[in-house]
Amino acid sequence: MIGQSAFRCSSSPARRTAFGASVAVAFMAVWTHAAAAAEHPDFSGVWAMVQHSRPGAPFFIPVEPPLSAKGKTLTDDFKAKYDVAHHEANASCVEPGMPTVMWGIGGAAMEIVQQPERITLLSELANQSRRIFLDGRHFPDDFPTQRVGYSIGHWEGDTLVIETRLITEWYAPRWPHSDKMRIVERWSLRDPKDLDIVGLRRDRPPPKIEGQVLVNEMTMSDPVMYVNPKEVVTVIYRRLKDGVMFEDNCSEGIWMEALEKEAKAKAAEQAAK
C-alpha cells in the first residue's frame, strides 16, 4: 500500500522511474547483505570448552603467561594490599571478563547468537556478555573500558577475526592484565577428526564429539604486564545437543548469606533480652 500510494503521488514518468530505481536498489542491498551473511559459517548455538593448548592451571583455565618486572610489581602490590587468597573473586561473583570468559571457568557454557552485523556471546559464567560488531565500525575514542572490552570483527574467508581492546585492568589472579591488553581471536569451524582431541582431563577418555567443533586461536598482548610480546592459546569447543544454559545465581547466594547473618544477629539479640 505504501508503494502504491507513492506511485499515485508521482506526477511524472521521470519521478516514477526514479522511485522504482530507488526501491530496486534498496531490495538489492538487502538481498546482497543477506546473501553475504549466508556465505559465512554459522557459529550459532550453545558451546562448551573441550580443551585448550595450555593445561595445568586451576579452574581448567590456561596457564598464565610470565609477567614482566612491572607486571610482577603491580600484582604483588595488589596481593599485599588485598587478601585475594582467602577472598577469591569468583567466590564473590566477580569475573575478570576477557580473556577468561572464553574459557568457561569450571566448564560453564556459552551461547553464540549470530546476526549479519553483530555476534552476541552470552556466558553461563556470572551472566557475562560480549558484543562483537561486524558492521565495519572503528574503535571509539571516548568509550570506557569494560571487563569484556570492546570487540570488532571481520571475515577472512571462513574465518572470523575479532580484535578486542578497551579491557579493564585486572591485577588479581587468573590472567592479570593492564588496560593496554589487546586480544585477537580467529574463529573457525573444523572437523574434530583433523584435530588431536584429548579433553580437559588427561586422566580420562577423550570426550565424544558429534559435528564440527569451534576452534578459537587467541593471541594476547600486553606491553605492560607480559614478558613475551604475544601469548597464544588455542581453544576448542563442542556444540551442546540440548542447547540449554543455566541461570547463574551466584550473587543471590551472597545476598542470602548477608540476610541470614543479620537474621541470626537479631535472633541472638532478642534471646539475650
mmCIF file of C-alpha atoms in Angstrom:
data_model
loop_
_atom_site.group_PDB
_atom_site.id
_atom_site.type_symbol
_atom_site.label_atom_id
_atom_site.label_comp_id
_atom_site.label_asym_id
_atom_site.label_seq_id
_atom_site.Cartn_x
_atom_site.Cartn_y
_atom_site.Cartn_z
ATOM 1 C CA MET A 1 0.000 0.000 0.000
ATOM 2 C CA ILE A 2 2.832 2.399 0.747
ATOM 3 C CA GLY A 3 4.404 1.738 -2.635
ATOM 4 C CA GLN A 4 1.089 2.203 -4.475
ATOM 5 C CA SER A 5 0.381 5.495 -2.697
ATOM 6 C CA ALA A 6 3.809 6.745 -3.553
ATOM 7 C CA PHE A 7 3.367 5.891 -7.232
ATOM 8 C CA ARG A 8 -0.016 7.704 -7.326
ATOM 9 C CA CYS A 9 1.644 10.805 -5.873
ATOM 10 C CA SER A 10 4.312 10.785 -8.573
ATOM 11 C CA SER A 11 3.106 13.233 -11.191
ATOM 12 C CA SER A 12 5.558 12.322 -13.963
ATOM 13 C CA PRO A 13 7.105 9.254 -15.592
ATOM 14 C CA ALA A 14 10.546 10.521 -14.545
ATOM 15 C CA ARG A 15 9.563 10.561 -10.876
ATOM 16 C CA ARG A 16 8.023 7.098 -11.127
ATOM 17 C CA THR A 17 11.176 5.791 -12.778
ATOM 18 C CA ALA A 18 13.393 7.342 -10.087
ATOM 19 C CA PHE A 19 11.232 5.905 -7.309
ATOM 20 C CA GLY A 20 11.255 2.468 -8.887
ATOM 21 C CA ALA A 21 15.019 2.591 -9.228
ATOM 22 C CA SER A 22 15.454 3.533 -5.559
ATOM 23 C CA VAL A 23 13.228 0.647 -4.466
ATOM 24 C CA ALA A 24 15.207 -1.752 -6.635
ATOM 25 C CA VAL A 25 18.487 -0.523 -5.146
ATOM 26 C CA ALA A 26 17.118 -0.950 -1.612
ATOM 27 C CA PHE A 27 15.930 -4.509 -2.291
ATOM 28 C CA MET A 28 19.247 -5.353 -3.956
ATOM 29 C CA ALA A 29 21.170 -4.065 -0.928
ATOM 30 C CA VAL A 30 19.082 -6.191 1.434
ATOM 31 C CA TRP A 31 19.442 -9.256 -0.782
ATOM 32 C CA THR A 32 23.200 -8.766 -1.154
ATOM 33 C CA HIS A 33 23.598 -8.357 2.603
ATOM 34 C CA ALA A 34 21.578 -11.495 3.312
ATOM 35 C CA ALA A 35 23.450 -13.474 0.660
ATOM 36 C CA ALA A 36 26.817 -12.395 2.076
ATOM 37 C CA ALA A 37 25.736 -13.420 5.584
ATOM 38 C CA ALA A 38 24.611 -16.823 4.337
ATOM 39 C CA GLU A 39 28.050 -17.452 2.833
ATOM 40 C CA HIS A 40 29.756 -17.306 6.224
ATOM 41 C CA PRO A 41 29.945 -20.190 8.726
ATOM 42 C CA ASP A 42 27.183 -20.297 11.302
ATOM 43 C CA PHE A 43 28.548 -20.199 14.868
ATOM 44 C CA SER A 44 25.084 -20.034 16.425
ATOM 45 C CA GLY A 45 24.361 -22.376 19.301
ATOM 46 C CA VAL A 46 25.445 -23.288 22.805
ATOM 47 C CA TRP A 47 29.083 -24.322 23.125
ATOM 48 C CA ALA A 48 31.246 -25.823 25.862
ATOM 49 C CA MET A 49 35.026 -25.887 26.031
ATOM 50 C CA VAL A 50 36.573 -29.251 25.186
ATOM 51 C CA GLN A 51 40.222 -28.379 25.716
ATOM 52 C CA HIS A 52 42.883 -25.704 25.301
ATOM 53 C CA SER A 53 46.562 -25.648 24.485
ATOM 54 C CA ARG A 54 47.952 -24.631 27.908
ATOM 55 C CA PRO A 55 46.619 -27.075 30.547
ATOM 56 C CA GLY A 56 47.775 -27.148 34.150
ATOM 57 C CA ALA A 57 46.129 -24.186 35.914
ATOM 58 C CA PRO A 58 43.208 -24.246 38.391
ATOM 59 C CA PHE A 59 39.630 -23.858 37.141
ATOM 60 C CA PHE A 60 40.679 -25.512 33.837
ATOM 61 C CA ILE A 61 41.958 -22.176 32.525
ATOM 62 C CA PRO A 62 45.202 -21.888 30.526
ATOM 63 C CA VAL A 63 48.471 -21.458 32.393
ATOM 64 C CA GLU A 64 49.175 -17.771 32.945
ATOM 65 C CA PRO A 65 51.974 -16.061 30.996
ATOM 66 C CA PRO A 66 55.260 -14.959 32.601
ATOM 67 C CA LEU A 67 54.994 -11.418 33.942
ATOM 68 C CA SER A 68 57.349 -8.547 33.277
ATOM 69 C CA ALA A 69 59.050 -6.710 36.156
ATOM 70 C CA LYS A 70 56.300 -4.089 36.003
ATOM 71 C CA GLY A 71 53.639 -6.796 35.900
ATOM 72 C CA LYS A 72 55.112 -8.527 38.965
ATOM 73 C CA THR A 73 55.210 -5.247 40.880
ATOM 74 C CA LEU A 74 51.582 -4.456 40.086
ATOM 75 C CA THR A 75 50.291 -7.917 41.017
ATOM 76 C CA ASP A 76 52.497 -8.195 44.135
ATOM 77 C CA ASP A 77 51.308 -4.793 45.362
ATOM 78 C CA PHE A 78 47.715 -5.838 44.792
ATOM 79 C CA LYS A 79 48.162 -9.090 46.718
ATOM 80 C CA ALA A 80 49.964 -7.272 49.543
ATOM 81 C CA LYS A 81 47.066 -4.870 49.914
ATOM 82 C CA TYR A 82 44.221 -7.346 49.411
ATOM 83 C CA ASP A 83 43.897 -10.918 50.674
ATOM 84 C CA VAL A 84 42.914 -12.454 47.339
ATOM 85 C CA ALA A 85 43.959 -15.905 48.557
ATOM 86 C CA HIS A 86 41.059 -16.016 51.013
ATOM 87 C CA HIS A 87 38.730 -13.743 49.042
ATOM 88 C CA GLU A 88 38.824 -15.242 45.575
ATOM 89 C CA ALA A 89 36.990 -13.093 43.042
ATOM 90 C CA ASN A 90 34.849 -15.896 41.638
ATOM 91 C CA ALA A 91 33.533 -16.701 45.122
ATOM 92 C CA SER A 92 32.153 -13.159 45.239
ATOM 93 C CA CYS A 93 30.630 -13.387 41.757
ATOM 94 C CA VAL A 94 33.290 -11.111 40.273
ATOM 95 C CA GLU A 95 34.750 -12.221 36.967
ATOM 96 C CA PRO A 96 37.760 -10.723 35.159
ATOM 97 C CA GLY A 97 35.973 -10.743 31.790
ATOM 98 C CA MET A 98 38.312 -11.162 28.849
ATOM 99 C CA PRO A 99 40.090 -13.381 28.166
ATOM 100 C CA THR A 100 38.840 -15.840 30.809
ATOM 101 C CA VAL A 101 35.190 -15.534 29.769
ATOM 102 C CA MET A 102 36.177 -17.542 26.683
ATOM 103 C CA TRP A 103 37.430 -20.409 28.830
ATOM 104 C CA GLY A 104 34.233 -21.080 30.767
ATOM 105 C CA ILE A 105 35.916 -21.457 34.128
ATOM 106 C CA GLY A 106 34.829 -24.782 35.577
ATOM 107 C CA GLY A 107 33.147 -25.792 32.323
ATOM 108 C CA ALA A 108 30.470 -23.097 32.015
ATOM 109 C CA ALA A 109 28.803 -22.999 28.615
ATOM 110 C CA MET A 110 28.383 -20.022 26.289
ATOM 111 C CA GLU A 111 25.728 -19.210 23.709
ATOM 112 C CA ILE A 112 26.517 -17.504 20.424
ATOM 113 C CA VAL A 113 23.766 -15.517 18.709
ATOM 114 C CA GLN A 114 24.863 -14.651 15.184
ATOM 115 C CA GLN A 115 23.468 -11.802 13.100
ATOM 116 C CA PRO A 116 24.892 -10.273 9.900
ATOM 117 C CA GLU A 117 26.192 -7.140 11.654
ATOM 118 C CA ARG A 118 26.765 -8.408 15.185
ATOM 119 C CA ILE A 119 27.546 -11.509 17.187
ATOM 120 C CA THR A 120 26.342 -11.648 20.778
ATOM 121 C CA LEU A 121 28.041 -14.063 23.142
ATOM 122 C CA LEU A 122 26.280 -14.980 26.387
ATOM 123 C CA SER A 123 28.297 -16.769 29.050
ATOM 124 C CA GLU A 124 26.762 -19.001 31.675
ATOM 125 C CA LEU A 125 29.529 -17.813 34.000
ATOM 126 C CA ALA A 126 28.241 -14.809 36.002
ATOM 127 C CA ASN A 127 25.902 -13.942 33.118
ATOM 128 C CA GLN A 128 28.674 -12.162 31.220
ATOM 129 C CA SER A 129 28.059 -10.987 27.668
ATOM 130 C CA ARG A 130 30.117 -9.850 24.688
ATOM 131 C CA ARG A 131 29.052 -7.920 21.608
ATOM 132 C CA ILE A 132 31.200 -8.346 18.524
ATOM 133 C CA PHE A 133 30.423 -5.730 15.887
ATOM 134 C CA LEU A 134 30.690 -6.748 12.228
ATOM 135 C CA ASP A 135 29.374 -3.538 10.651
ATOM 136 C CA GLY A 136 32.711 -2.031 9.656
ATOM 137 C CA ARG A 137 32.977 0.408 12.551
ATOM 138 C CA HIS A 138 36.240 1.565 14.115
ATOM 139 C CA PHE A 139 37.212 1.538 17.779
ATOM 140 C CA PRO A 140 35.704 4.536 19.592
ATOM 141 C CA ASP A 141 37.866 7.246 21.168
ATOM 142 C CA ASP A 142 35.539 8.053 24.057
ATOM 143 C CA PHE A 143 34.363 4.619 25.232
ATOM 144 C CA PRO A 144 35.134 3.436 28.794
ATOM 145 C CA THR A 145 36.995 0.222 29.496
ATOM 146 C CA GLN A 146 34.942 -2.873 30.336
ATOM 147 C CA ARG A 147 35.759 -6.271 31.760
ATOM 148 C CA VAL A 148 34.926 -7.852 28.403
ATOM 149 C CA GLY A 149 36.374 -4.957 26.392
ATOM 150 C CA TYR A 150 35.114 -3.667 23.055
ATOM 151 C CA SER A 151 35.187 -6.133 20.143
ATOM 152 C CA ILE A 152 35.171 -5.590 16.377
ATOM 153 C CA GLY A 153 35.253 -8.439 13.865
ATOM 154 C CA HIS A 154 35.670 -9.041 10.156
ATOM 155 C CA TRP A 155 35.651 -12.067 7.893
ATOM 156 C CA GLU A 156 38.710 -13.535 6.206
ATOM 157 C CA GLY A 157 37.135 -16.250 4.095
ATOM 158 C CA ASP A 158 35.528 -18.741 6.508
ATOM 159 C CA THR A 159 37.443 -17.370 9.492
ATOM 160 C CA LEU A 160 36.043 -14.672 11.759
ATOM 161 C CA VAL A 161 38.833 -12.393 13.026
ATOM 162 C CA ILE A 162 37.977 -10.460 16.203
ATOM 163 C CA GLU A 163 40.036 -7.746 17.859
ATOM 164 C CA THR A 164 39.245 -6.676 21.422
ATOM 165 C CA ARG A 165 40.528 -3.527 23.109
ATOM 166 C CA LEU A 166 39.422 -1.283 25.999
ATOM 167 C CA ILE A 167 39.687 -4.106 28.540
ATOM 168 C CA THR A 168 39.573 -3.042 32.188
ATOM 169 C CA GLU A 169 42.793 -3.731 34.096
ATOM 170 C CA TRP A 170 42.891 -6.800 36.362
ATOM 171 C CA TYR A 171 45.736 -7.376 38.828
ATOM 172 C CA ALA A 172 44.231 -10.321 40.712
ATOM 173 C CA PRO A 173 44.960 -13.983 39.864
ATOM 174 C CA ARG A 174 43.672 -15.538 36.610
ATOM 175 C CA TRP A 175 45.452 -13.843 33.744
ATOM 176 C CA PRO A 176 46.221 -10.420 35.247
ATOM 177 C CA HIS A 177 46.458 -7.681 32.640
ATOM 178 C CA SER A 178 46.578 -3.939 32.174
ATOM 179 C CA ASP A 179 44.146 -1.799 30.196
ATOM 180 C CA LYS A 180 46.676 -1.916 27.346
ATOM 181 C CA MET A 181 45.860 -5.546 26.652
ATOM 182 C CA ARG A 182 44.875 -6.430 23.100
ATOM 183 C CA ILE A 183 43.317 -9.727 22.057
ATOM 184 C CA VAL A 184 42.934 -11.077 18.524
ATOM 185 C CA GLU A 185 40.769 -14.165 18.053
ATOM 186 C CA ARG A 186 40.381 -16.307 14.960
ATOM 187 C CA TRP A 187 37.172 -18.382 14.980
ATOM 188 C CA SER A 188 36.704 -21.273 12.559
ATOM 189 C CA LEU A 189 34.661 -24.470 12.311
ATOM 190 C CA ARG A 190 36.711 -27.641 11.970
ATOM 191 C CA ASP A 191 36.229 -31.376 11.675
ATOM 192 C CA PRO A 192 37.276 -32.954 15.004
ATOM 193 C CA LYS A 193 38.860 -35.827 13.063
ATOM 194 C CA ASP A 194 41.515 -33.371 11.900
ATOM 195 C CA LEU A 195 42.407 -32.401 15.476
ATOM 196 C CA ASP A 196 44.015 -34.121 18.451
ATOM 197 C CA ILE A 197 41.118 -34.112 20.895
ATOM 198 C CA VAL A 198 42.223 -35.212 24.376
ATOM 199 C CA GLY A 199 39.846 -33.229 26.624
ATOM 200 C CA LEU A 200 40.416 -31.106 29.705
ATOM 201 C CA ARG A 201 41.050 -34.102 31.954
ATOM 202 C CA ARG A 202 44.006 -36.017 30.583
ATOM 203 C CA ASP A 203 43.363 -38.827 33.077
ATOM 204 C CA ARG A 204 40.012 -39.598 31.435
ATOM 205 C CA PRO A 205 38.987 -40.803 27.973
ATOM 206 C CA PRO A 206 38.576 -38.014 25.410
ATOM 207 C CA PRO A 207 35.044 -36.654 25.031
ATOM 208 C CA LYS A 208 32.783 -37.916 22.270
ATOM 209 C CA ILE A 209 32.044 -35.167 19.775
ATOM 210 C CA GLU A 210 29.410 -35.061 17.065
ATOM 211 C CA GLY A 211 29.556 -32.497 14.301
ATOM 212 C CA GLN A 212 32.052 -29.700 13.802
ATOM 213 C CA VAL A 213 33.959 -28.015 16.596
ATOM 214 C CA LEU A 214 34.665 -24.329 17.043
ATOM 215 C CA VAL A 215 38.368 -23.509 17.165
ATOM 216 C CA ASN A 216 39.375 -20.193 18.699
ATOM 217 C CA GLU A 217 43.016 -19.166 18.236
ATOM 218 C CA MET A 218 43.564 -16.384 20.765
ATOM 219 C CA THR A 219 46.605 -14.112 20.570
ATOM 220 C CA MET A 220 47.030 -11.818 23.575
ATOM 221 C CA SER A 221 49.484 -8.969 24.011
ATOM 222 C CA ASP A 222 50.091 -6.641 26.937
ATOM 223 C CA PRO A 223 53.234 -4.455 26.802
ATOM 224 C CA VAL A 224 52.821 -3.537 30.473
ATOM 225 C CA MET A 225 52.273 -6.953 32.069
ATOM 226 C CA TYR A 226 53.792 -9.713 29.936
ATOM 227 C CA VAL A 227 57.352 -10.666 29.083
ATOM 228 C CA ASN A 228 56.527 -12.089 25.687
ATOM 229 C CA PRO A 229 55.101 -9.799 23.000
ATOM 230 C CA LYS A 230 52.448 -12.404 22.193
ATOM 231 C CA GLU A 231 50.742 -15.130 24.207
ATOM 232 C CA VAL A 232 48.784 -17.701 22.187
ATOM 233 C CA VAL A 233 46.064 -20.028 23.439
ATOM 234 C CA THR A 234 44.086 -22.322 21.144
ATOM 235 C CA VAL A 235 40.672 -23.304 22.487
ATOM 236 C CA ILE A 236 38.308 -25.971 21.126
ATOM 237 C CA TYR A 237 34.567 -26.016 21.826
ATOM 238 C CA ARG A 238 31.821 -28.518 21.016
ATOM 239 C CA ARG A 239 28.147 -27.745 20.390
ATOM 240 C CA LEU A 240 25.819 -28.948 23.109
ATOM 241 C CA LYS A 241 22.926 -31.006 21.778
ATOM 242 C CA ASP A 242 20.265 -29.748 24.128
ATOM 243 C CA GLY A 243 21.378 -26.129 23.709
ATOM 244 C CA VAL A 244 20.435 -25.318 27.303
ATOM 245 C CA MET A 245 22.229 -22.874 29.589
ATOM 246 C CA PHE A 246 21.624 -22.492 33.312
ATOM 247 C CA GLU A 247 20.985 -19.311 35.239
ATOM 248 C CA ASP A 248 23.886 -18.136 37.390
ATOM 249 C CA ASN A 249 22.503 -17.138 40.805
ATOM 250 C CA CYS A 250 25.891 -16.505 42.372
ATOM 251 C CA SER A 251 25.023 -13.029 43.666
ATOM 252 C CA GLU A 252 21.800 -14.370 45.226
ATOM 253 C CA GLY A 253 23.876 -16.619 47.472
ATOM 254 C CA ILE A 254 25.899 -13.659 48.746
ATOM 255 C CA TRP A 255 22.689 -11.705 49.366
ATOM 256 C CA MET A 256 21.082 -14.594 51.264
ATOM 257 C CA GLU A 257 24.247 -15.059 53.326
ATOM 258 C CA ALA A 258 24.042 -11.416 54.411
ATOM 259 C CA LEU A 259 20.340 -11.775 55.241
ATOM 260 C CA GLU A 260 20.931 -14.945 57.251
ATOM 261 C CA LYS A 261 23.761 -13.298 59.174
ATOM 262 C CA GLU A 262 21.581 -10.318 60.040
ATOM 263 C CA ALA A 263 18.623 -12.554 60.986
ATOM 264 C CA LYS A 264 20.815 -14.622 63.347
ATOM 265 C CA ALA A 265 22.185 -11.461 64.935
ATOM 266 C CA LYS A 266 18.636 -10.172 65.572
ATOM 267 C CA ALA A 267 17.555 -13.538 66.986
ATOM 268 C CA ALA A 268 20.539 -13.598 69.323
ATOM 269 C CA GLU A 269 19.788 -10.033 70.434
ATOM 270 C CA GLN A 270 16.160 -10.884 71.203
ATOM 271 C CA ALA A 271 17.141 -14.041 73.066
ATOM 272 C CA ALA A 272 19.503 -12.046 75.258
ATOM 273 C CA LYS A 273 16.698 -9.728 76.443
#
